[in-house]
Tab-separated table of C-alpha atoms (C1' of nucleotides) in Angstrom:
chain	number	residue	atom	x	y	z
A	213	UNK	CA	97.096	117.857	64.235
A	214	UNK	CA	100.800	118.214	63.183
A	215	UNK	CA	101.464	114.568	62.304
A	216	UNK	CA	104.645	112.798	61.687
A	217	UNK	CA	105.380	113.046	57.476
A	218	UNK	CA	103.449	117.696	58.783
A	219	UNK	CA	106.476	117.934	61.279
A	220	UNK	CA	109.150	116.131	58.614
A	221	UNK	CA	107.538	118.645	55.434
A	222	UNK	CA	108.512	121.434	57.704
A	223	UNK	CA	111.768	120.419	58.889
A	224	UNK	CA	113.078	120.252	55.282
A	225	UNK	CA	111.527	123.262	53.830
A	226	UNK	CA	112.929	125.728	56.662
A	227	UNK	CA	116.383	123.836	56.398
A	228	UNK	CA	116.070	123.617	52.628
A	229	UNK	CA	115.554	127.167	52.349
A	230	UNK	CA	118.216	127.711	54.824
A	231	UNK	CA	120.072	126.318	52.861
A	232	UNK	CA	119.937	128.153	49.116
A	233	UNK	CA	119.861	130.988	51.537
A	234	UNK	CA	123.829	130.975	52.402
A	235	UNK	CA	124.671	129.524	49.696
A	236	UNK	CA	123.217	132.667	47.548
A	237	UNK	CA	125.144	134.102	50.071
A	238	UNK	CA	128.255	132.287	50.218
A	239	UNK	CA	128.261	132.799	46.222
A	240	UNK	CA	130.587	135.133	45.255
A	241	UNK	CA	132.958	133.956	47.750
A	242	UNK	CA	133.418	131.014	46.547
A	243	UNK	CA	132.711	128.587	49.120
A	244	UNK	CA	129.680	126.581	50.242
A	245	UNK	CA	127.273	126.317	52.454
A	246	UNK	CA	128.587	123.196	53.797
A	247	UNK	CA	132.018	124.678	53.632
A	248	UNK	CA	130.928	127.543	56.211
A	249	UNK	CA	130.002	124.875	58.843
A	250	UNK	CA	133.099	123.395	58.507
A	251	UNK	CA	134.732	126.915	58.674
A	252	UNK	CA	132.469	127.889	61.802
A	253	UNK	CA	133.278	124.616	63.453
A	254	UNK	CA	137.051	125.112	63.387
A	255	UNK	CA	136.415	128.606	64.410
A	256	UNK	CA	134.592	127.792	66.992
A	257	UNK	CA	136.515	124.785	68.238
A	258	UNK	CA	138.905	127.217	69.658
A	259	UNK	CA	141.720	124.624	68.936
A	260	UNK	CA	142.469	122.453	65.988
A	261	UNK	CA	140.429	119.488	65.768
A	262	UNK	CA	141.139	115.133	64.175
A	263	UNK	CA	138.623	115.336	61.514
A	264	UNK	CA	136.875	112.362	63.551
A	265	UNK	CA	135.592	115.260	66.435
A	266	UNK	CA	135.595	118.267	63.744
A	267	UNK	CA	132.502	115.445	61.540
A	268	UNK	CA	131.090	114.862	64.624
A	269	UNK	CA	130.376	118.367	65.133
A	270	UNK	CA	129.451	118.824	62.654
A	271	UNK	CA	126.435	116.473	61.989
A	272	UNK	CA	128.663	114.903	58.630
A	273	UNK	CA	130.835	111.909	58.284
A	274	UNK	CA	134.629	111.256	58.595
A	275	UNK	CA	134.458	110.592	55.140
A	276	UNK	CA	132.602	112.924	54.034
A	277	UNK	CA	134.448	115.529	56.303
A	278	UNK	CA	137.248	114.357	54.157
A	279	UNK	CA	136.849	115.261	50.894
A	280	UNK	CA	136.127	119.064	51.916
A	281	UNK	CA	139.455	119.025	53.587
A	282	UNK	CA	140.648	118.059	51.079
A	283	UNK	CA	138.940	121.139	48.750
A	284	UNK	CA	140.121	123.842	51.483
A	285	UNK	CA	143.110	122.813	52.274
A	286	UNK	CA	143.888	123.009	47.911
A	287	UNK	CA	143.259	126.769	48.827
A	288	UNK	CA	144.483	126.943	51.859
A	289	UNK	CA	142.150	128.165	54.445
A	290	UNK	CA	142.080	124.610	56.546
A	291	UNK	CA	145.837	123.187	58.314
A	292	UNK	CA	146.257	119.548	58.878
A	293	UNK	CA	149.539	119.704	61.143
A	294	UNK	CA	150.477	116.156	62.469
A	295	UNK	CA	148.457	115.226	66.179
A	296	UNK	CA	150.538	116.552	68.217
A	297	UNK	CA	150.017	112.821	71.718
A	298	UNK	CA	147.654	110.386	69.028
A	299	UNK	CA	150.382	110.127	65.560
A	300	UNK	CA	146.600	108.235	63.544
A	301	UNK	CA	145.265	111.384	63.811
A	302	UNK	CA	145.740	115.064	61.733
A	303	UNK	CA	145.397	118.261	64.114
A	304	UNK	CA	142.612	120.289	61.558
A	305	UNK	CA	143.328	124.108	62.608
A	306	UNK	CA	142.053	127.655	60.528
A	307	UNK	CA	145.490	128.571	59.026
A	308	UNK	CA	145.655	132.462	58.960
A	309	UNK	CA	143.929	132.668	56.009
A	310	UNK	CA	141.622	130.820	56.638
A	311	UNK	CA	140.853	133.170	59.679
A	312	UNK	CA	140.300	136.371	57.627
A	313	UNK	CA	137.890	134.569	55.245
A	314	UNK	CA	135.918	133.003	57.504
A	315	UNK	CA	136.074	137.037	59.331
A	316	UNK	CA	134.669	137.943	55.320
A	317	UNK	CA	132.631	134.958	55.089
A	318	UNK	CA	130.116	135.664	58.527
A	319	UNK	CA	129.903	139.258	57.472
A	320	UNK	CA	129.070	138.170	54.154
A	321	UNK	CA	125.529	135.875	56.152
A	322	UNK	CA	125.348	138.576	58.876
A	323	UNK	CA	121.811	138.739	56.561
A	324	UNK	CA	120.506	135.789	56.671
A	325	UNK	CA	121.108	134.798	60.090
A	326	UNK	CA	119.407	137.833	61.210
A	327	UNK	CA	116.436	136.832	58.722
A	328	UNK	CA	116.019	134.163	60.777
A	329	UNK	CA	115.924	135.664	64.005
A	330	UNK	CA	113.831	138.125	63.329
A	331	UNK	CA	111.236	135.228	62.324
A	332	UNK	CA	111.470	134.957	66.166
A	333	UNK	CA	110.845	136.211	69.048
A	334	UNK	CA	113.502	135.951	71.862
A	335	UNK	CA	111.155	132.817	73.787
A	336	UNK	CA	110.846	131.658	70.923
A	337	UNK	CA	114.223	130.250	70.070
A	338	UNK	CA	115.081	129.215	72.828
A	339	UNK	CA	112.065	126.925	72.484
A	340	UNK	CA	113.238	126.587	68.973
A	341	UNK	CA	116.811	125.164	69.560
A	342	UNK	CA	114.897	123.171	72.541
A	343	UNK	CA	113.170	120.913	69.788
A	344	UNK	CA	115.055	120.818	66.886
A	345	UNK	CA	117.512	119.173	69.325
A	346	UNK	CA	115.098	117.448	70.942
A	347	UNK	CA	113.754	116.074	67.644
A	348	UNK	CA	117.943	115.165	66.207
A	349	UNK	CA	119.100	113.833	70.123
A	350	UNK	CA	116.447	111.938	69.533
A	351	UNK	CA	116.471	110.426	65.437
A	352	UNK	CA	120.736	110.471	66.321
A	353	UNK	CA	121.551	110.177	69.748
A	354	UNK	CA	124.820	109.980	68.782
A	355	UNK	CA	124.479	113.668	68.046
A	356	UNK	CA	125.105	116.239	70.628
A	357	UNK	CA	122.273	115.686	73.832
A	358	UNK	CA	120.061	117.827	74.861
A	359	UNK	CA	120.885	120.821	76.416
A	360	UNK	CA	122.784	122.199	72.691
A	361	UNK	CA	126.404	122.277	73.158
A	362	UNK	CA	127.131	122.527	76.443
A	363	UNK	CA	130.578	123.468	76.810
A	364	UNK	CA	130.462	122.944	80.706
A	365	UNK	CA	129.419	119.427	80.705
A	366	UNK	CA	132.754	118.390	78.639
A	367	UNK	CA	135.339	121.122	79.583
A	368	UNK	CA	137.431	120.372	76.769
A	369	UNK	CA	137.261	117.473	73.236
B	195	UNK	CA	120.402	133.537	74.590
B	196	UNK	CA	120.052	131.753	71.356
B	197	UNK	CA	121.985	133.240	68.872
B	198	UNK	CA	120.619	133.289	64.736
B	199	UNK	CA	123.701	130.715	63.865
B	200	UNK	CA	123.001	128.333	67.023
B	201	UNK	CA	119.537	127.919	65.080
B	202	UNK	CA	120.975	128.087	62.235
B	203	UNK	CA	123.369	124.683	63.354
B	204	UNK	CA	119.704	123.153	65.599
B	205	UNK	CA	118.106	123.586	62.835
B	206	UNK	CA	121.374	121.126	60.407
B	207	UNK	CA	121.821	119.216	62.944
B	208	UNK	CA	118.388	117.998	63.279
B	209	UNK	CA	117.509	117.882	59.606
B	210	UNK	CA	120.620	116.093	58.828
B	211	UNK	CA	119.498	113.314	61.530
B	212	UNK	CA	116.316	113.355	59.953
B	213	UNK	CA	117.605	112.142	56.675
B	214	UNK	CA	120.667	110.095	57.388
B	215	UNK	CA	117.578	108.102	59.519
B	216	UNK	CA	114.727	108.142	55.824
B	217	UNK	CA	117.771	107.314	54.058
B	218	UNK	CA	118.491	103.777	56.330
B	219	UNK	CA	115.022	103.263	56.107
B	220	UNK	CA	114.840	103.961	52.594
B	221	UNK	CA	118.284	101.744	52.063
B	222	UNK	CA	116.727	98.669	51.590
B	223	UNK	CA	113.429	100.021	49.734
B	224	UNK	CA	116.428	101.126	46.540
B	225	UNK	CA	114.878	104.426	47.156
B	226	UNK	CA	116.264	108.092	48.649
B	227	UNK	CA	114.756	109.850	50.805
B	228	UNK	CA	114.105	112.677	48.499
B	229	UNK	CA	112.707	110.464	46.442
B	230	UNK	CA	110.461	109.589	48.960
B	231	UNK	CA	109.553	112.974	49.496
B	232	UNK	CA	108.466	113.166	45.334
B	233	UNK	CA	105.846	109.974	45.645
B	234	UNK	CA	104.608	111.148	48.931
B	235	UNK	CA	103.571	114.768	47.274
B	236	UNK	CA	102.504	113.364	44.586
B	237	UNK	CA	100.731	110.992	46.545
B	238	UNK	CA	99.503	113.779	48.456
B	239	UNK	CA	98.650	115.932	45.671
B	240	UNK	CA	95.454	113.446	45.226
B	241	UNK	CA	95.804	114.528	41.192
B	242	UNK	CA	98.968	115.464	38.955
B	243	UNK	CA	101.310	118.142	39.084
B	244	UNK	CA	103.119	120.122	36.756
B	245	UNK	CA	106.570	119.275	37.749
B	246	UNK	CA	106.518	123.333	37.994
B	247	UNK	CA	104.227	122.620	40.958
B	248	UNK	CA	105.517	119.373	42.095
B	249	UNK	CA	109.116	120.837	42.105
B	250	UNK	CA	107.165	124.068	44.651
B	251	UNK	CA	105.783	121.610	46.254
B	252	UNK	CA	108.634	119.851	47.298
B	253	UNK	CA	110.963	122.943	48.385
B	254	UNK	CA	113.071	121.407	45.038
B	255	UNK	CA	114.567	122.532	41.301
B	256	UNK	CA	112.345	122.231	39.053
B	257	UNK	CA	115.705	121.310	37.451
B	258	UNK	CA	116.338	118.836	40.287
B	259	UNK	CA	113.066	117.399	39.787
B	260	UNK	CA	113.511	116.924	36.595
B	261	UNK	CA	116.240	114.395	36.902
B	262	UNK	CA	114.559	112.649	40.423
B	263	UNK	CA	111.789	112.160	37.972
B	264	UNK	CA	113.885	110.189	35.257
B	265	UNK	CA	115.190	108.046	37.337
B	266	UNK	CA	111.555	107.353	39.255
B	267	UNK	CA	109.732	107.637	35.688
B	268	UNK	CA	112.738	104.317	34.528
B	269	UNK	CA	111.357	102.256	37.821
B	270	UNK	CA	107.698	102.101	36.900
B	271	UNK	CA	107.213	104.690	39.529
B	272	UNK	CA	105.693	107.072	38.113
B	273	UNK	CA	104.288	108.920	35.303
B	274	UNK	CA	103.669	111.886	32.633
B	275	UNK	CA	101.794	112.449	30.486
B	276	UNK	CA	100.738	115.598	28.036
B	277	UNK	CA	98.809	118.084	30.092
B	278	UNK	CA	95.218	117.928	29.087
B	279	UNK	CA	95.167	121.785	28.891
B	280	UNK	CA	99.119	123.141	28.326
B	281	UNK	CA	100.662	121.391	25.798
B	282	UNK	CA	103.634	122.773	26.859
B	283	UNK	CA	103.192	120.630	30.263
B	284	UNK	CA	103.202	117.936	31.508
B	285	UNK	CA	101.058	115.569	34.554
B	286	UNK	CA	102.872	113.431	36.438
B	287	UNK	CA	101.223	111.246	38.587
B	288	UNK	CA	102.021	108.589	40.338
B	289	UNK	CA	101.417	104.687	38.587
B	290	UNK	CA	99.809	102.200	39.473
B	291	UNK	CA	103.233	100.223	40.926
B	292	UNK	CA	104.278	103.631	41.547
B	293	UNK	CA	101.508	103.624	44.925
B	294	UNK	CA	101.793	100.167	46.299
B	295	UNK	CA	105.293	101.012	46.455
B	296	UNK	CA	104.727	104.236	48.324
B	297	UNK	CA	102.192	102.628	50.483
B	298	UNK	CA	105.221	100.069	51.212
B	299	UNK	CA	107.852	102.683	51.572
B	300	UNK	CA	105.396	104.451	53.589
B	301	UNK	CA	105.443	101.663	56.472
B	302	UNK	CA	109.252	101.834	56.385
B	303	UNK	CA	109.362	104.410	57.452
B	304	UNK	CA	106.467	104.871	59.869
B	305	UNK	CA	108.782	104.319	62.616
B	306	UNK	CA	110.602	107.334	62.135
B	307	UNK	CA	107.811	109.335	62.598
B	308	UNK	CA	107.099	107.669	65.334
B	309	UNK	CA	110.348	108.952	66.506
B	310	UNK	CA	110.269	112.929	65.366
B	311	UNK	CA	106.047	112.946	66.991
B	312	UNK	CA	107.440	111.051	69.917
B	313	UNK	CA	110.294	113.029	71.109
B	314	UNK	CA	107.699	116.244	71.078
B	315	UNK	CA	104.575	116.950	73.253
B	316	UNK	CA	101.486	117.094	71.073
B	317	UNK	CA	101.105	122.039	71.979
B	318	UNK	CA	105.024	121.308	71.216
B	319	UNK	CA	104.226	119.401	67.274
B	320	UNK	CA	102.288	122.000	66.529
B	321	UNK	CA	105.100	124.980	68.184
B	322	UNK	CA	107.417	123.801	65.968
B	323	UNK	CA	105.974	123.782	63.007
B	324	UNK	CA	104.743	126.869	63.422
B	325	UNK	CA	108.019	127.583	63.450
B	326	UNK	CA	109.860	126.037	60.981
B	327	UNK	CA	106.966	127.023	58.863
B	328	UNK	CA	107.680	130.744	59.811
B	329	UNK	CA	111.109	130.620	59.370
B	330	UNK	CA	111.296	129.581	56.268
B	331	UNK	CA	108.749	131.908	55.518
B	332	UNK	CA	110.769	134.328	56.158
B	333	UNK	CA	114.270	132.931	55.037
B	334	UNK	CA	111.898	132.450	51.428
B	335	UNK	CA	108.650	133.671	50.681
B	336	UNK	CA	108.395	131.922	47.349
B	337	UNK	CA	107.470	128.863	49.446
B	338	UNK	CA	104.736	127.356	51.353
B	339	UNK	CA	102.906	129.619	53.262
B	340	UNK	CA	102.526	130.729	57.225
B	341	UNK	CA	99.542	128.641	57.959
B	342	UNK	CA	100.640	125.788	56.131
B	343	UNK	CA	99.049	124.661	52.718
B	344	UNK	CA	96.383	127.186	52.403
B	345	UNK	CA	94.516	124.559	49.336
B	346	UNK	CA	91.678	127.688	50.068
B	347	UNK	CA	93.964	130.030	48.761
B	348	UNK	CA	94.706	128.931	45.117
B	349	UNK	CA	92.274	126.216	44.640
B	350	UNK	CA	93.361	124.270	41.505
B	351	UNK	CA	96.711	125.201	38.889
C	245	DT	C1'	106.943	139.025	26.132
C	246	DA	C1'	106.370	134.938	29.575
C	247	DT	C1'	106.666	130.178	31.547
C	248	DT	C1'	107.496	124.888	31.045
C	249	DG	C1'	110.548	122.139	30.545
C	250	DT	C1'	115.110	120.374	28.006
C	251	DT	C1'	119.442	118.652	26.869
C	252	DA	C1'	124.264	119.580	29.000
C	253	DT	C1'	127.591	121.119	32.188
C	254	DA	C1'	129.476	120.058	36.550
C	255	DC	C1'	130.531	119.721	41.497
C	256	DT	C1'	130.007	119.152	46.091
C	257	DC	C1'	127.976	116.468	49.201
C	258	DT	C1'	127.889	112.336	50.828
C	259	DA	C1'	128.445	107.528	52.207
C	260	DT	C1'	130.179	102.600	52.361
C	261	DA	C1'	134.351	99.161	51.355
C	262	DA	C1'	138.591	97.696	51.581
C	263	DC	C1'	143.363	98.526	53.126
C	264	DT	C1'	147.896	100.890	55.688
C	265	DA	C1'	149.197	102.610	60.221
C	266	DT	C1'	148.771	103.352	64.909
C	267	DA	C1'	146.641	103.073	70.018
D	160	DT	C1'	141.776	94.407	68.714
D	161	DA	C1'	139.448	98.832	68.269
D	162	DT	C1'	140.236	103.653	66.073
D	163	DA	C1'	142.077	106.785	62.276
D	164	DG	C1'	142.335	108.244	58.408
D	165	DT	C1'	143.065	106.797	53.583
D	166	DT	C1'	141.268	105.992	48.278
D	167	DA	C1'	138.089	104.292	45.317
D	168	DT	C1'	134.562	104.265	43.935
D	169	DA	C1'	129.416	105.298	42.842
D	170	DG	C1'	125.197	107.836	43.136
D	171	DA	C1'	122.935	111.638	44.435
D	172	DG	C1'	120.955	116.296	44.663
D	173	DT	C1'	121.889	120.461	43.053
D	174	DA	C1'	121.801	124.259	39.969
D	175	DT	C1'	123.305	127.777	36.155
D	176	DA	C1'	122.392	128.179	31.117
D	177	DA	C1'	121.210	128.085	26.542
D	178	DC	C1'	117.406	125.680	24.491
D	179	DA	C1'	112.894	124.994	21.768
D	180	DA	C1'	107.531	124.555	22.281
D	181	DT	C1'	103.550	126.512	23.037
D	182	DA	C1'	100.661	129.690	26.097
DNA sequence: TATTGTTATACTCTATAACTATA
DNA sequence: TATAGTTATAGAGTATAACAATA
């Protein structure tokens, strides 16, 4: 019988394995796994995001995201322009150089994604994501809704 | 269709939610979630562990574990005695005070484990742990074997 | 020779609280 | 009043490499 502690430890173990594997995949490119997640979130976003929205989507904190953005901005991978309609906000987006870098990073991390996917049957992958989302949602209702990131649910922004 | 990236992001989201929830459960006790994992690993170990074995069991790094042990030793929660048969090694164990603290921490984190468990049906919990272990094992064969921690496999040490 | 642990070192992520500017 | 972001600050965890002692 899997108890709460067993689940927590297994979840931790799987995440840390993923994180380490990702770190070594990105190390040669001078980028961390978390920075990759940030870049991927911007790339998937389709358009510029506010720092707050970026933090929410990557399960992070606005203040943490800011620190990461400063590093990435210094390297010219992201830009923070004035927000078109809200003078308080910043519109964060990948620069052209950031997009190029992201494509390289995506390729470099292909083996990691293949390993993850290779550990699961197609139906298991679906189940896995569903259970992960349920657990995340239970622990933090602010997180992405259970059905997964449903772009049809909330059209935009 | 869940792709590798979706799985990775979902795994990250679930872990970070668990981590934050745990941090706030432990904050009042002046202990971090990772320190709790260390204490729990010692408590579950049944006997003293070497730093290396401790690091392996908690999916961590010997050098990281040492830094954590220094902090916990200063607070009198763990002891590092000479290893009985290997003069190079240290035998790490909870002190009496550490055991008391751990029992308190265990109680303080009960709600977190209940939330995790409450998000899953009993059979789903089994499946979840199994899939997590498979993914972890694929990403890092050094980690705990798929069937779970099989103490029958390697008797001791 | 290989292994256990230490030391030094550096850096990212994390997060709170007080603050400014704007909605 | 509430929100977006900044700043200052602090600390934990992470990990590498060189090293000593022991197996």
